mmCIF file of C-alpha atoms in Angstrom:
data_model
loop_
_atom_site.group_PDB
_atom_site.id
_atom_site.type_symbol
_atom_site.label_atom_id
_atom_site.label_comp_id
_atom_site.label_asym_id
_atom_site.label_seq_id
_atom_site.Cartn_x
_atom_site.Cartn_y
_atom_site.Cartn_z
ATOM 1 C CA MET A 1 0.000 0.000 0.000
ATOM 2 C CA LYS A 2 2.823 2.397 0.921
ATOM 3 C CA SER A 3 4.635 1.727 -2.370
ATOM 4 C CA ARG A 4 1.421 2.374 -4.308
ATOM 5 C CA MET A 5 0.981 5.709 -2.522
ATOM 6 C CA ALA A 6 4.644 6.599 -3.158
ATOM 7 C CA CYS A 7 4.188 5.908 -6.878
ATOM 8 C CA ARG A 8 1.086 8.098 -6.923
ATOM 9 C CA TYR A 9 2.943 10.991 -5.263
ATOM 10 C CA LEU A 10 5.890 10.602 -7.664
ATOM 11 C CA PHE A 11 3.476 10.684 -10.598
ATOM 12 C CA LEU A 12 1.864 13.901 -9.348
ATOM 13 C CA PHE A 13 5.242 15.479 -8.509
ATOM 14 C CA LEU A 14 6.651 14.690 -11.945
ATOM 15 C CA PHE A 15 3.759 16.272 -13.774
ATOM 16 C CA ALA A 16 3.668 19.255 -11.421
ATOM 17 C CA CYS A 17 7.290 19.884 -12.364
ATOM 18 C CA TYR A 18 6.510 19.549 -16.063
ATOM 19 C CA GLY A 19 3.415 21.775 -15.744
ATOM 20 C CA ILE A 20 1.463 19.349 -17.904
ATOM 21 C CA THR A 21 -1.695 17.305 -17.498
ATOM 22 C CA PRO A 22 -1.700 13.462 -17.487
ATOM 23 C CA ARG A 23 -4.195 11.567 -19.602
ATOM 24 C CA VAL A 24 -4.895 7.924 -20.373
ATOM 25 C CA ASN A 25 -6.011 6.862 -23.833
ATOM 26 C CA ALA A 26 -6.896 3.177 -24.018
ATOM 27 C CA ALA A 27 -6.032 2.965 -27.708
ATOM 28 C CA GLU A 28 -2.720 4.785 -27.670
ATOM 29 C CA GLY A 29 -1.447 4.240 -24.120
ATOM 30 C CA GLN A 30 -0.684 6.885 -21.546
ATOM 31 C CA THR A 31 -0.303 10.450 -22.801
ATOM 32 C CA VAL A 32 0.054 13.938 -21.389
ATOM 33 C CA ALA A 33 -1.382 17.244 -22.612
ATOM 34 C CA ILE A 34 0.963 20.236 -22.807
ATOM 35 C CA SER A 35 -0.655 23.655 -22.963
ATOM 36 C CA VAL A 36 0.966 25.979 -25.499
ATOM 37 C CA GLN A 37 2.233 29.249 -24.005
ATOM 38 C CA LYS A 38 2.733 32.589 -25.747
ATOM 39 C CA GLY A 39 5.855 32.466 -27.931
ATOM 40 C CA ASP A 40 6.006 28.646 -27.960
ATOM 41 C CA THR A 41 6.892 26.679 -31.073
ATOM 42 C CA LEU A 42 6.456 22.941 -31.481
ATOM 43 C CA SER A 43 10.225 22.429 -31.745
ATOM 44 C CA ALA A 44 10.775 24.482 -28.553
ATOM 45 C CA ILE A 45 8.179 22.407 -26.674
ATOM 46 C CA CYS A 46 9.842 19.199 -27.847
ATOM 47 C CA GLU A 47 13.262 20.536 -26.822
ATOM 48 C CA ARG A 48 11.927 21.380 -23.369
ATOM 49 C CA TYR A 49 10.006 18.200 -22.601
ATOM 50 C CA LEU A 50 11.155 15.317 -24.817
ATOM 51 C CA GLU A 51 14.036 12.895 -24.456
ATOM 52 C CA SER A 52 14.529 13.116 -28.229
ATOM 53 C CA PRO A 53 13.472 16.562 -29.537
ATOM 54 C CA GLY A 54 13.771 15.251 -33.115
ATOM 55 C CA LEU A 55 10.435 13.464 -32.585
ATOM 56 C CA TRP A 56 8.584 16.742 -33.239
ATOM 57 C CA ARG A 57 7.319 15.412 -36.595
ATOM 58 C CA LYS A 58 5.683 12.445 -34.833
ATOM 59 C CA ILE A 59 4.118 14.818 -32.319
ATOM 60 C CA ALA A 60 2.798 16.969 -35.177
ATOM 61 C CA SER A 61 1.325 13.882 -36.851
ATOM 62 C CA LEU A 62 -0.207 12.577 -33.605
ATOM 63 C CA ASN A 63 -1.899 15.942 -33.031
ATOM 64 C CA ARG A 64 -2.959 16.239 -36.703
ATOM 65 C CA LEU A 65 -1.309 19.607 -37.074
ATOM 66 C CA THR A 66 -1.688 20.760 -40.670
ATOM 67 C CA ASN A 67 1.073 23.303 -40.081
ATOM 68 C CA PRO A 68 3.397 22.341 -37.169
ATOM 69 C CA HIS A 69 4.986 25.806 -37.345
ATOM 70 C CA HIS A 70 1.679 27.479 -36.504
ATOM 71 C CA ILE A 71 0.418 26.738 -32.991
ATOM 72 C CA PHE A 72 -1.329 29.174 -30.642
ATOM 73 C CA PRO A 73 -1.493 29.901 -26.873
ATOM 74 C CA GLY A 74 -3.984 27.716 -25.028
ATOM 75 C CA GLN A 75 -3.799 24.928 -27.613
ATOM 76 C CA GLU A 76 -3.118 21.483 -26.117
ATOM 77 C CA ILE A 77 -0.391 19.282 -27.574
ATOM 78 C CA VAL A 78 -0.787 15.588 -26.707
ATOM 79 C CA VAL A 79 2.453 13.638 -26.149
ATOM 80 C CA PRO A 80 2.965 9.913 -25.373
ATOM 81 C CA ILE A 81 4.460 9.646 -21.903
ATOM 82 C CA GLU A 82 7.331 7.464 -23.126
ATOM 83 C CA TYR A 83 8.679 10.398 -25.171
ATOM 84 C CA LEU A 84 9.149 12.583 -22.082
ATOM 85 C CA LYS A 85 12.400 13.180 -20.273
ATOM 86 C CA GLY A 86 12.523 10.808 -17.305
ATOM 87 C CA LEU A 87 13.883 10.727 -13.780
ATOM 88 C CA PRO A 88 17.042 8.594 -13.483
ATOM 89 C CA MET A 89 16.674 5.460 -11.338
ATOM 90 C CA GLU A 90 19.424 3.827 -9.309
ATOM 91 C CA GLY A 91 20.025 0.100 -9.115
ATOM 92 C CA THR A 92 21.284 -1.768 -6.045
ATOM 93 C CA VAL A 93 23.941 -4.478 -5.921
ATOM 94 C CA THR A 94 22.061 -7.512 -4.546
ATOM 95 C CA PHE A 95 24.754 -10.106 -5.260
ATOM 96 C CA VAL A 96 28.484 -9.839 -5.884
ATOM 97 C CA LYS A 97 31.255 -12.424 -6.118
ATOM 98 C CA GLY A 98 34.838 -12.388 -7.347
ATOM 99 C CA GLU A 99 36.444 -9.694 -9.483
ATOM 100 C CA VAL A 100 33.918 -6.957 -10.311
ATOM 101 C CA GLY A 101 34.495 -3.316 -11.202
ATOM 102 C CA ILE A 102 31.964 -0.499 -11.612
ATOM 103 C CA PHE A 103 32.931 2.597 -13.591
ATOM 104 C CA ILE A 104 31.155 5.589 -12.068
ATOM 105 C CA ARG A 105 30.777 8.306 -14.706
ATOM 106 C CA ALA A 106 30.427 11.120 -12.153
ATOM 107 C CA SER A 107 33.794 10.371 -10.532
ATOM 108 C CA GLU A 108 35.474 8.947 -13.656
ATOM 109 C CA GLU A 109 36.920 6.002 -11.733
ATOM 110 C CA TRP A 110 36.511 2.247 -11.298
ATOM 111 C CA LYS A 111 35.268 1.030 -7.914
ATOM 112 C CA THR A 112 34.787 -2.385 -6.373
ATOM 113 C CA PRO A 113 31.095 -2.800 -5.442
ATOM 114 C CA VAL A 114 29.799 -4.324 -2.215
ATOM 115 C CA LEU A 115 26.301 -5.458 -1.299
ATOM 116 C CA ASN A 116 23.797 -2.580 -1.380
ATOM 117 C CA SER A 117 26.092 -0.329 -3.440
ATOM 118 C CA LYS A 118 24.073 2.050 -5.634
ATOM 119 C CA ILE A 119 24.568 1.891 -9.400
ATOM 120 C CA SER A 120 23.490 4.916 -11.429
ATOM 121 C CA GLN A 121 22.490 5.389 -15.044
ATOM 122 C CA GLY A 122 25.599 5.645 -17.233
ATOM 123 C CA SER A 123 27.698 3.254 -15.129
ATOM 124 C CA ARG A 124 29.762 0.480 -16.732
ATOM 125 C CA ILE A 125 30.155 -2.960 -15.174
ATOM 126 C CA ARG A 126 33.152 -5.199 -15.822
ATOM 127 C CA THR A 127 33.632 -8.705 -14.426
ATOM 128 C CA GLY A 128 36.732 -10.907 -14.379
ATOM 129 C CA GLU A 129 37.224 -14.644 -14.750
ATOM 130 C CA ASP A 130 35.465 -15.428 -11.448
ATOM 131 C CA GLY A 131 33.263 -12.324 -11.207
ATOM 132 C CA THR A 132 29.465 -12.135 -11.036
ATOM 133 C CA VAL A 133 27.228 -9.276 -9.955
ATOM 134 C CA GLU A 134 23.462 -8.720 -9.839
ATOM 135 C CA ILE A 135 21.909 -5.241 -10.093
ATOM 136 C CA THR A 136 18.275 -4.908 -8.970
ATOM 137 C CA PHE A 137 15.994 -1.898 -9.499
ATOM 138 C CA GLY A 138 13.071 -0.801 -7.341
ATOM 139 C CA ASP A 139 10.433 -2.279 -9.657
ATOM 140 C CA GLY A 140 11.961 -5.767 -9.405
ATOM 141 C CA VAL A 141 13.839 -5.655 -12.719
ATOM 142 C CA SER A 142 17.286 -7.193 -12.267
ATOM 143 C CA VAL A 143 20.344 -7.925 -14.390
ATOM 144 C CA LEU A 144 22.812 -10.691 -13.520
ATOM 145 C CA VAL A 145 26.189 -9.949 -15.106
ATOM 146 C CA ARG A 146 28.223 -13.131 -15.620
ATOM 147 C CA SER A 147 32.010 -13.576 -15.658
ATOM 148 C CA ASN A 148 34.191 -11.988 -18.374
ATOM 149 C CA THR A 149 31.516 -9.446 -19.261
ATOM 150 C CA CYS A 150 31.416 -5.714 -19.953
ATOM 151 C CA LEU A 151 28.001 -4.034 -19.782
ATOM 152 C CA GLU A 152 26.802 -0.416 -19.594
ATOM 153 C CA ILE A 153 23.541 0.768 -18.030
ATOM 154 C CA ALA A 154 22.897 3.451 -20.637
ATOM 155 C CA THR A 155 19.318 4.260 -19.601
ATOM 156 C CA ALA A 156 17.354 3.534 -16.435
ATOM 157 C CA GLN A 157 14.529 6.045 -16.110
ATOM 158 C CA GLN A 158 11.089 6.421 -14.608
ATOM 159 C CA LYS A 159 8.453 8.477 -16.391
ATOM 160 C CA GLY A 160 5.225 8.937 -14.482
ATOM 161 C CA ALA A 161 3.966 6.467 -11.884
ATOM 162 C CA ARG A 162 4.496 3.179 -13.732
ATOM 163 C CA TYR A 163 6.417 3.813 -16.949
ATOM 164 C CA ARG A 164 10.061 2.731 -16.847
ATOM 165 C CA ALA A 165 12.613 2.492 -19.623
ATOM 166 C CA TYR A 166 15.850 0.506 -19.601
ATOM 167 C CA ARG A 167 18.572 0.315 -22.223
ATOM 168 C CA LEU A 168 21.749 -1.708 -21.718
ATOM 169 C CA PHE A 169 24.839 -2.083 -23.911
ATOM 170 C CA LEU A 170 26.523 -5.490 -23.750
ATOM 171 C CA ASP A 171 30.006 -5.036 -25.221
ATOM 172 C CA PHE A 172 30.907 -8.681 -24.654
ATOM 173 C CA GLY A 173 30.079 -11.571 -22.311
ATOM 174 C CA LYS A 174 26.785 -12.748 -20.833
ATOM 175 C CA ALA A 175 23.977 -11.093 -18.878
ATOM 176 C CA VAL A 176 20.686 -12.570 -17.640
ATOM 177 C CA SER A 177 17.739 -10.226 -17.083
ATOM 178 C CA ARG A 178 14.621 -10.786 -14.979
ATOM 179 C CA LEU A 179 11.609 -8.610 -15.749
ATOM 180 C CA ARG A 180 8.314 -8.039 -14.033
ATOM 181 C CA GLN A 181 5.654 -5.766 -15.513
ATOM 182 C CA ILE A 182 6.843 -3.761 -18.505
ATOM 183 C CA THR A 183 4.057 -1.360 -19.517
ATOM 184 C CA GLY A 184 3.319 0.268 -22.854
ATOM 185 C CA GLN A 185 3.434 -0.822 -26.488
ATOM 186 C CA ASP A 186 7.029 -0.002 -27.444
ATOM 187 C CA ALA A 187 10.277 -1.509 -26.177
ATOM 188 C CA ARG A 188 10.780 -0.743 -22.494
ATOM 189 C CA PHE A 189 13.718 -3.047 -21.743
ATOM 190 C CA GLU A 190 16.387 -3.256 -24.395
ATOM 191 C CA ILE A 191 19.827 -4.864 -24.572
ATOM 192 C CA ASP A 192 22.068 -3.766 -27.448
ATOM 193 C CA THR A 193 25.119 -5.747 -28.538
ATOM 194 C CA PRO A 194 27.583 -5.045 -31.359
ATOM 195 C CA SER A 195 25.572 -7.380 -33.594
ATOM 196 C CA ALA A 196 21.967 -7.554 -32.289
ATOM 197 C CA VAL A 197 19.233 -5.939 -30.196
ATOM 198 C CA ALA A 198 16.913 -7.772 -27.771
ATOM 199 C CA ALA A 199 13.851 -5.953 -26.442
ATOM 200 C CA ALA A 200 10.909 -6.692 -24.153
ATOM 201 C CA ARG A 201 7.597 -5.115 -25.119
ATOM 202 C CA GLY A 202 4.492 -4.424 -23.054
#
């Protein structure tokens, strides 16, 4: 019950910060409505709110804008929640054995993790011949990094109350992922390798 309430407060806090209104559309998934302010352009709105501002053409199409360069104050622009900038999530080391190093981008150094160490978005994980480490996130998603592996947690973000997006880069080696509920229609958990991409969809 407490975790459900915490998610609800996070959802409201996130949208209060964005200054936008949440909506749910059964056909298209969860969306938000952004109210156009004086002087706004579609590209400026996308730059301000979206993870990838280059998606402005998709936003124009979704909103059936005949001229995306002509919007007016008070008009509402509907945006899928997965396009928004998210809040970074931290993972926790729940198992570690042998030679394991974590590259922390903020400090630009390799550290040896211990149980309950926090792993942030952008960190790289490297294991040796006898090394294994498991990283678990608050929603129950976990990644077990096997020996002789190099993996980067490129994206780990929460958007709204339930929407989470993960993207991992596996340079070499083996990693086993365990997923719970992945919501939405597009890829929410993705592992890229030099030769392939694996993704879990909602």
